Structure formats: structure tokens, C-alpha cells
XYZ file of C-alpha atoms in Angstrom:
308
model
C -0.511 8.075 28.235
C -2.305 4.772 27.734
C -4.304 3.528 24.779
C -7.452 4.001 26.866
C -6.584 7.690 27.220
C -5.911 7.942 23.474
C -9.270 6.304 22.847
C -11.084 8.765 25.099
C -9.340 11.753 23.537
C -10.059 10.663 19.966
C -13.672 9.663 20.558
C -14.355 13.129 21.949
C -14.190 14.191 18.277
C -14.610 10.982 16.242
C -17.502 8.516 16.344
C -16.854 5.599 18.690
C -17.101 3.009 15.920
C -14.302 4.846 14.065
C -11.841 4.144 16.900
C -11.249 0.504 17.844
C -8.999 -0.803 20.634
C -6.868 -3.954 20.107
C -8.141 -4.494 16.572
C -6.710 -7.621 14.815
C -4.801 -6.384 11.785
C -5.076 -9.730 9.998
C -8.631 -8.583 9.229
C -7.272 -5.578 7.321
C -4.184 -6.815 5.450
C -3.956 -8.502 2.044
C -1.688 -11.155 3.565
C -4.318 -12.025 6.233
C -1.546 -11.769 8.822
C -0.636 -9.396 11.633
C -1.179 -8.881 15.352
C -3.280 -6.314 17.213
C -3.281 -2.547 16.740
C -3.464 -0.563 19.992
C -5.923 1.759 18.212
C -7.363 1.317 14.719
C -8.795 4.614 13.482
C -10.929 5.269 10.380
C -11.688 8.992 10.037
C -14.790 9.946 8.060
C -13.421 13.136 6.518
C -10.319 15.100 5.653
C -10.870 17.290 8.708
C -10.994 14.273 11.020
C -7.827 12.926 9.394
C -6.022 16.202 10.067
C -7.211 16.033 13.691
C -5.855 12.476 14.174
C -2.468 13.222 12.603
C -2.075 16.429 14.639
C -3.156 14.640 17.843
C -0.596 11.872 17.305
C 2.170 14.415 16.709
C 1.287 16.613 19.683
C 1.093 13.650 22.074
C 4.027 11.619 20.698
C 1.765 8.720 19.750
C 3.249 6.415 17.072
C 1.170 6.614 13.882
C 1.101 4.087 11.030
C -0.861 4.613 7.818
C -2.192 1.239 6.685
C -3.849 2.043 3.351
C -5.827 -0.915 2.090
C -3.363 -3.381 3.589
C -1.526 -4.274 0.381
C 2.247 -4.083 -0.016
C 2.663 -4.477 3.751
C 3.597 -7.218 6.216
C 2.493 -6.622 9.811
C 4.471 -8.598 12.378
C 2.682 -10.961 14.754
C 3.204 -8.713 17.788
C 1.041 -6.044 16.208
C 1.468 -2.275 16.139
C 1.771 0.126 19.051
C 0.038 3.483 18.898
C -2.472 4.408 16.187
C -3.041 2.562 12.933
C -4.751 4.977 10.541
C -6.977 3.708 7.735
C -8.353 6.265 5.260
C -10.818 3.903 3.553
C -13.698 6.336 4.221
C -11.946 9.017 2.166
C -13.284 7.437 -1.006
C -14.524 10.269 -3.227
C -13.848 10.276 -6.987
C -14.568 13.417 -9.012
C -14.128 13.774 -12.779
C -14.010 17.189 -14.428
C -13.088 17.070 -18.093
C -9.839 15.136 -18.348
C -8.955 15.701 -14.682
C -9.693 12.954 -12.164
C -9.575 13.698 -8.426
C -9.451 10.716 -6.074
C -9.209 10.682 -2.293
C -6.539 8.608 -0.586
C -8.736 5.710 0.515
C -10.052 4.805 -2.935
C -8.593 1.678 -4.546
C -6.673 2.694 -7.646
C -8.445 -0.107 -9.530
C -11.737 1.725 -8.942
C -10.258 5.006 -10.166
C -9.023 3.256 -13.306
C -12.524 1.897 -13.946
C -14.204 5.252 -13.275
C -11.873 6.963 -15.748
C -12.531 4.271 -18.352
C -16.298 4.781 -18.040
C -15.774 8.443 -18.921
C -13.655 7.501 -21.974
C -10.463 8.767 -20.363
C -7.187 7.031 -21.158
C -3.925 6.903 -19.226
C -4.915 4.927 -16.131
C -5.460 1.549 -17.789
C -2.139 0.257 -16.424
C -3.587 0.510 -12.895
C -6.591 -1.736 -13.544
C -5.000 -4.562 -11.564
C -2.826 -2.806 -8.985
C -4.063 -3.895 -5.519
C -3.530 -0.647 -3.647
C -5.174 2.562 -2.523
C -4.511 5.956 -4.080
C -2.484 6.932 -1.021
C -0.216 3.920 -1.310
C 0.012 4.214 -5.085
C 1.146 7.826 -4.763
C 3.707 7.078 -2.081
C 5.293 4.259 -4.083
C 4.792 5.718 -7.573
C 2.923 2.515 -8.395
C 3.289 1.130 -11.866
C 2.591 -1.876 -14.061
C 2.690 -2.886 -17.702
C 4.653 0.126 -18.889
C 2.757 2.816 -16.995
C 3.266 4.515 -13.652
C 1.743 7.245 -11.518
C 4.299 9.873 -12.494
C 3.113 9.649 -16.126
C -0.336 10.994 -15.281
C -0.178 12.848 -11.966
C -1.061 16.549 -11.881
C -0.844 17.255 -8.155
C -1.479 15.719 -4.748
C -2.684 17.011 -1.389
C -0.758 15.687 1.596
C -0.396 16.166 5.335
C 2.910 16.691 7.077
C 3.647 14.742 10.254
C 2.494 17.822 12.157
C -0.909 17.800 10.450
C -0.229 20.708 8.062
C -1.867 20.420 4.630
C 0.249 20.911 1.500
C -0.554 20.793 -2.220
C 2.391 19.351 -4.162
C 2.923 19.647 -7.903
C 4.174 16.791 -10.070
C 7.740 18.078 -9.752
C 7.487 18.564 -5.993
C 6.320 14.961 -5.575
C 9.757 13.737 -6.776
C 8.299 10.515 -8.157
C 10.821 7.832 -9.077
C 10.944 4.027 -9.137
C 8.931 2.974 -6.078
C 9.702 6.148 -4.144
C 8.629 9.759 -3.754
C 8.916 12.803 -1.517
C 5.922 11.297 0.325
C 7.989 8.364 1.605
C 11.073 10.547 2.011
C 9.321 13.097 4.253
C 6.752 10.799 5.874
C 3.774 12.677 4.432
C 0.201 11.343 4.511
C -1.702 11.519 1.221
C -5.203 13.005 1.335
C -5.983 13.037 -2.392
C -4.449 12.993 -5.856
C -5.438 14.664 -9.106
C -4.609 13.003 -12.423
C -4.347 14.562 -15.860
C -5.678 12.066 -18.419
C -6.610 12.271 -22.088
C -9.764 11.632 -24.062
C -9.797 8.198 -25.651
C -11.949 5.718 -27.505
C -14.143 3.450 -25.381
C -13.454 0.256 -27.327
C -9.690 0.749 -27.206
C -9.730 1.559 -23.468
C -11.922 -1.450 -22.658
C -9.751 -3.742 -24.787
C -6.577 -2.624 -23.042
C -8.110 -3.148 -19.596
C -9.348 -6.598 -20.621
C -5.886 -7.561 -21.906
C -4.094 -6.349 -18.787
C -6.643 -8.032 -16.498
C -6.119 -11.322 -18.326
C -2.337 -10.971 -18.044
C -2.548 -10.340 -14.315
C -4.975 -13.180 -13.622
C -2.960 -15.663 -15.669
C 0.445 -14.786 -14.204
C -0.159 -13.751 -10.594
C -1.187 -16.031 -7.688
C -4.430 -14.219 -6.879
C -5.955 -17.364 -5.357
C -3.866 -16.916 -2.171
C -3.371 -13.972 0.195
C -0.099 -12.124 -0.403
C 1.570 -8.735 -0.061
C 1.935 -8.499 -3.832
C 5.312 -8.257 -5.515
C 7.792 -8.643 -2.650
C 11.007 -7.271 -4.149
C 11.944 -4.275 -6.251
C 13.363 -4.930 -9.703
C 17.173 -5.031 -9.482
C 18.851 -2.939 -12.215
C 19.245 -5.124 -15.294
C 17.338 -8.082 -13.817
C 13.894 -9.313 -12.820
C 13.519 -10.410 -9.196
C 11.086 -13.193 -10.094
C 13.474 -14.693 -12.666
C 16.387 -14.652 -10.205
C 14.264 -16.409 -7.575
C 12.970 -18.918 -10.104
C 16.528 -19.710 -11.251
C 17.428 -20.394 -7.609
C 14.715 -23.115 -7.653
C 12.913 -21.605 -4.675
C 9.335 -21.874 -5.954
C 7.196 -23.932 -3.594
C 9.690 -23.476 -0.745
C 9.158 -21.505 2.423
C 8.484 -21.639 6.163
C 5.298 -22.656 7.945
C 2.280 -21.661 5.885
C 4.229 -19.246 3.649
C 5.876 -20.186 0.394
C 7.362 -18.734 -2.773
C 4.558 -18.903 -5.326
C 4.772 -21.664 -7.907
C 2.870 -19.382 -10.295
C 5.072 -16.274 -10.003
C 8.355 -16.427 -8.087
C 8.206 -12.711 -7.264
C 5.300 -13.383 -4.897
C 5.292 -15.043 -1.475
C 1.860 -16.385 -0.620
C 0.046 -17.222 2.591
C -0.851 -20.733 1.517
C -1.906 -22.245 4.826
C -2.558 -19.917 7.780
C 0.936 -18.466 7.704
C 2.159 -16.186 10.450
C 4.061 -13.019 9.685
C 7.115 -14.745 11.137
C 6.729 -17.512 8.518
C 6.424 -14.892 5.796
C 9.442 -12.863 6.911
C 11.587 -16.013 7.317
C 10.687 -16.928 3.733
C 11.677 -13.443 2.559
C 15.045 -13.755 4.308
C 15.608 -17.217 2.798
C 14.987 -15.831 -0.700
C 17.291 -12.844 -0.169
C 20.071 -15.073 1.175
C 19.847 -17.607 -1.670
C 19.789 -14.966 -4.429
C 22.791 -13.257 -2.810
C 24.695 -16.567 -2.615
C 23.933 -17.623 -6.194
C 23.993 -14.316 -8.085
C 25.693 -11.868 -5.717
C 22.643 -9.591 -5.925
C 21.048 -7.930 -2.907
C 17.279 -7.954 -3.370
C 15.596 -4.829 -2.010
C 12.129 -5.076 -0.483
C 9.186 -3.466 -2.224
C 6.865 -4.491 0.626
C 7.046 -2.685 3.944
C 7.510 -4.724 7.148
C 6.030 -3.032 10.228
C 5.097 -3.762 13.825
C 6.667 -5.802 16.580
C 7.595 -9.428 17.018
C 5.558 -11.350 19.574
C 8.332 -11.366 22.171
C 8.653 -7.563 21.913
C 5.016 -6.909 22.772
C 4.608 -5.460 26.298
């Protein structure tokens, strides 16, 4: 089957402007890098999402969930098959202390919506640049809080397109991993269990955390966020800084001079530049400290020479 056939099959059910052929992924990633997607699909509903996932499975079409394009590096050769973006699944519902958010909503927006209703527990997420789907998959966390502290349950799809509701325990949330990544599930929505709080205290905490993030992270340049997981007993950024790698890199990519845990697209970097810089950092930290840095970002797609 060709991508034209996939397009025809999908647009028999989905609107034509929800299925794009040869879409540049640098338009949809936080790094502003990445080649073309064979098909870039944005379903308008949960039902359409189930249809796309089931179609991909039944027809052996590769399927990649993009999220909002954070925490991901897409190679310059692009992605074969279907790239699925759930940005149109963006509903937030608040009922008492429970907050339901669909997968495509940015977790920052959920944090703000909860704060407006005087609900506390999600303040830590006020600066995390990811969607609910990605945050669930990686058990996102910052400033002493993480998803597993507040999650009640999540609704996911299996690779076959079967819908499951998973409890907190069934989600197996741990440091930057979950049953979602382990089983290759696709998140549809998440429900959080928060607590009633005081508006002034909630607003003050969000203001403090926002200031911390803006003062310490290189938000002025495109990046994939924090590149490496925290090694046990260490901080990745400190190890990289001690290796004197800040300001160094390949092409338009470099290790941030503001926060060594970030690699930024400073000047029209390619994904190849970015990945070479990652490998340089890993090699140097291994040589100096004997520590193997593990990636927090996900590298996907094909190199240019691999593209048919």
C-alpha cells in the first residue's frame, strides 16, 4: 500500500484537512527540526482516533504519536507511515476536585485551569512543555511534583485500537516511564485527583515556579527540553557543565550556556547537528566521569540517506 492509498482510506472517514501528505515536521516540533511525514493526521474526536489507530494496526502502517512535539527529535529523513497528532482532543472538565483532560491539551493549560478553580496539586506542571498524553507516558515531573502524585486514572488505546481505563496502580508510573511506554499504548485522556486550596497560595506558587523556569531554562531558543534523565546520585546538567561543554556543539546546535542539560537549536540546526551534539555530550561525560547518560528525549524517524 502507498501513502496515497492510506490517504484515500483515511479521508473516507476523516475530513481532508485532517490528513496531510508529506507534511514538514519541523512545523510541529519544539526543536523546529525534522523531515517530512508520509501522512500527518489530526483526528477531531476520540472515535476518529480509535479509527486511525485500528486502521494502522490492521494494515501494518507504522504509527507515531507526536504529541505537541516536545521531548522529541525527528530525524531529517522524516517519518514513514502515519504521524498522529491529538491536538484537537483538547477538552478540560472540572467536577469538584477531579480534573479530566484529553490527551491533546498542554499540561500547562490544565495546571492553569485547575488554579482558576482553586485546586492545588498541579502547580508543579505550570511550566512543563508537553501535552497530557506525553506527560502521562513519561510521568512528567518538575520542582518536587510528578504525575503519579495526582493521577486518578487514564483512558488509553492499545495498539489494536481497543480502549482501556487504567487505574493509578495499573499505570505503573515511575521515573520517566509507565505502562504506557512499556506497552505502546496511546493516551486518550487522564483524570487527576486534586485538593481544594487557597487562591493566593496557588497563584504565588505558580508565579515562583514560572520565574524559576524562565530564569534558568533557555526558553529563547527552540529545544527538545531536558535531554537526559537524571543519573542516580547526580544531575545531568552539572556533569555536562563540569565537562566544560556549554556553548559547544555541531552545526546550528549547541549545549545551552544557560542550562547545560538543554541542547538548543541556536542557528537553523538540523536534526543531524542535534543528534551529533547529543552523542558528543554522552561520550565526554562517559570519558570524564564513567557515567552513561540516558536519553529523556525520544529520537525518531529516518536519516536522510535512509529515505526511499
